[in-house]
Amino acid sequence: MGLLPIGINSCFEWRERRDIRQRSSQAIEIARQRVSFLTDLMQAYEACAVEQLDAMRQEIAGDLQKLHRDLAKTLTRLEQRSSPKKSNPERRNTLQRVFLAYRPQGAIAWTLHILYYMLLGLIAMLIFVSGCEPGGTMCQAWTMEEFWAYFPPLMLGSLVILGPPMLAINLLAHRSDRAARRELRRQDEEREQQDQARHTTTAIADTVATLDHISADAPHHRPH
């Protein structure tokens, strides 16, 4: 029950991120289409009368500037959501997954890794202490007979007692790692969308500059 608020909050955050990604993708696609259309339209209108050309230029320039502001807002939301650091999630081999031999991502993953290695250390300590002489302070070397007589049952007992919690922690650590890597990939995708949005805003600015140039040259055109 204590994890229920965390789960609900995660669902809301996921839905909000999905909505932002959808809106940004739609805005970028619409911007590309409109910039392409308006650029072609202005090229076609260069031969129009001066009065018509000036009115059309003002209308199209206002539309482009509004689109520029909308894209700037979308870009700001994406920058607030994503980290400035470029992520590069690495692949995990079997040995790394079994012993959690990789750098964890996030506070939860760090906590799980620490607990896992504490349990491993506890198993090692139990084996070491069990190999000591009863009532003594120094450990003696095991003979082969003593090794096969004491070590397998001791190892089995340690795994029976500490194995289930270690397995649970290992699985939770993997789930946390996968979630962190998915988040890193999502941030990379959002950064790519930011680059696309910046490219589109640059195209809009170039188009507005072209419109201003056409407007400045408009008095030299002759009505057809």
PDB file of N, CA and C in Angstrom, residues 148-158:
ATOM      1  N   TRP A 148      34.667 -30.822   2.173  1.00  0.00           N
ATOM      2  CA  TRP A 148      33.472 -31.455   1.618  1.00  0.00           C
ATOM      3  C   TRP A 148      32.451 -31.800   2.694  1.00  0.00           C
ATOM      4  N   ALA A 149      32.882 -31.857   3.936  1.00  0.00           N
ATOM      5  CA  ALA A 149      31.942 -32.167   5.012  1.00  0.00           C
ATOM      6  C   ALA A 149      31.174 -30.932   5.484  1.00  0.00           C
ATOM      7  N   TYR A 150      31.832 -29.787   5.461  1.00  0.00           N
ATOM      8  CA  TYR A 150      31.219 -28.588   6.038  1.00  0.00           C
ATOM      9  C   TYR A 150      30.790 -27.547   4.993  1.00  0.00           C
ATOM     10  N   PHE A 151      31.576 -27.375   3.931  1.00  0.00           N
ATOM     11  CA  PHE A 151      31.298 -26.265   3.017  1.00  0.00           C
ATOM     12  C   PHE A 151      29.985 -26.410   2.251  1.00  0.00           C
ATOM     13  N   PRO A 152      29.699 -27.557   1.601  1.00  0.00           N
ATOM     14  CA  PRO A 152      28.432 -27.646   0.858  1.00  0.00           C
ATOM     15  C   PRO A 152      27.197 -27.417   1.725  1.00  0.00           C
ATOM     16  N   PRO A 153      27.088 -28.077   2.914  1.00  0.00           N
ATOM     17  CA  PRO A 153      25.906 -27.778   3.738  1.00  0.00           C
ATOM     18  C   PRO A 153      25.845 -26.316   4.185  1.00  0.00           C
ATOM     19  N   LEU A 154      27.019 -25.756   4.496  1.00  0.00           N
ATOM     20  CA  LEU A 154      27.043 -24.363   4.917  1.00  0.00           C
ATOM     21  C   LEU A 154      26.607 -23.433   3.786  1.00  0.00           C
ATOM     22  N   MET A 155      27.098 -23.701   2.587  1.00  0.00           N
ATOM     23  CA  MET A 155      26.727 -22.883   1.439  1.00  0.00           C
ATOM     24  C   MET A 155      25.252 -23.033   1.123  1.00  0.00           C
ATOM     25  N   LEU A 156      24.757 -24.261   1.196  1.00  0.00           N
ATOM     26  CA  LEU A 156      23.345 -24.505   0.924  1.00  0.00           C
ATOM     27  C   LEU A 156      22.460 -23.805   1.952  1.00  0.00           C
ATOM     28  N   GLY A 157      22.856 -23.885   3.217  1.00  0.00           N
ATOM     29  CA  GLY A 157      22.077 -23.211   4.251  1.00  0.00           C
ATOM     30  C   GLY A 157      22.061 -21.705   4.075  1.00  0.00           C
ATOM     31  N   SER A 158      23.196 -21.142   3.707  1.00  0.00           N
ATOM     32  CA  SER A 158      23.252 -19.693   3.480  1.00  0.00           C
ATOM     33  C   SER A 158      22.365 -19.282   2.319  1.00  0.00           C
TER      34      SER A 158
END
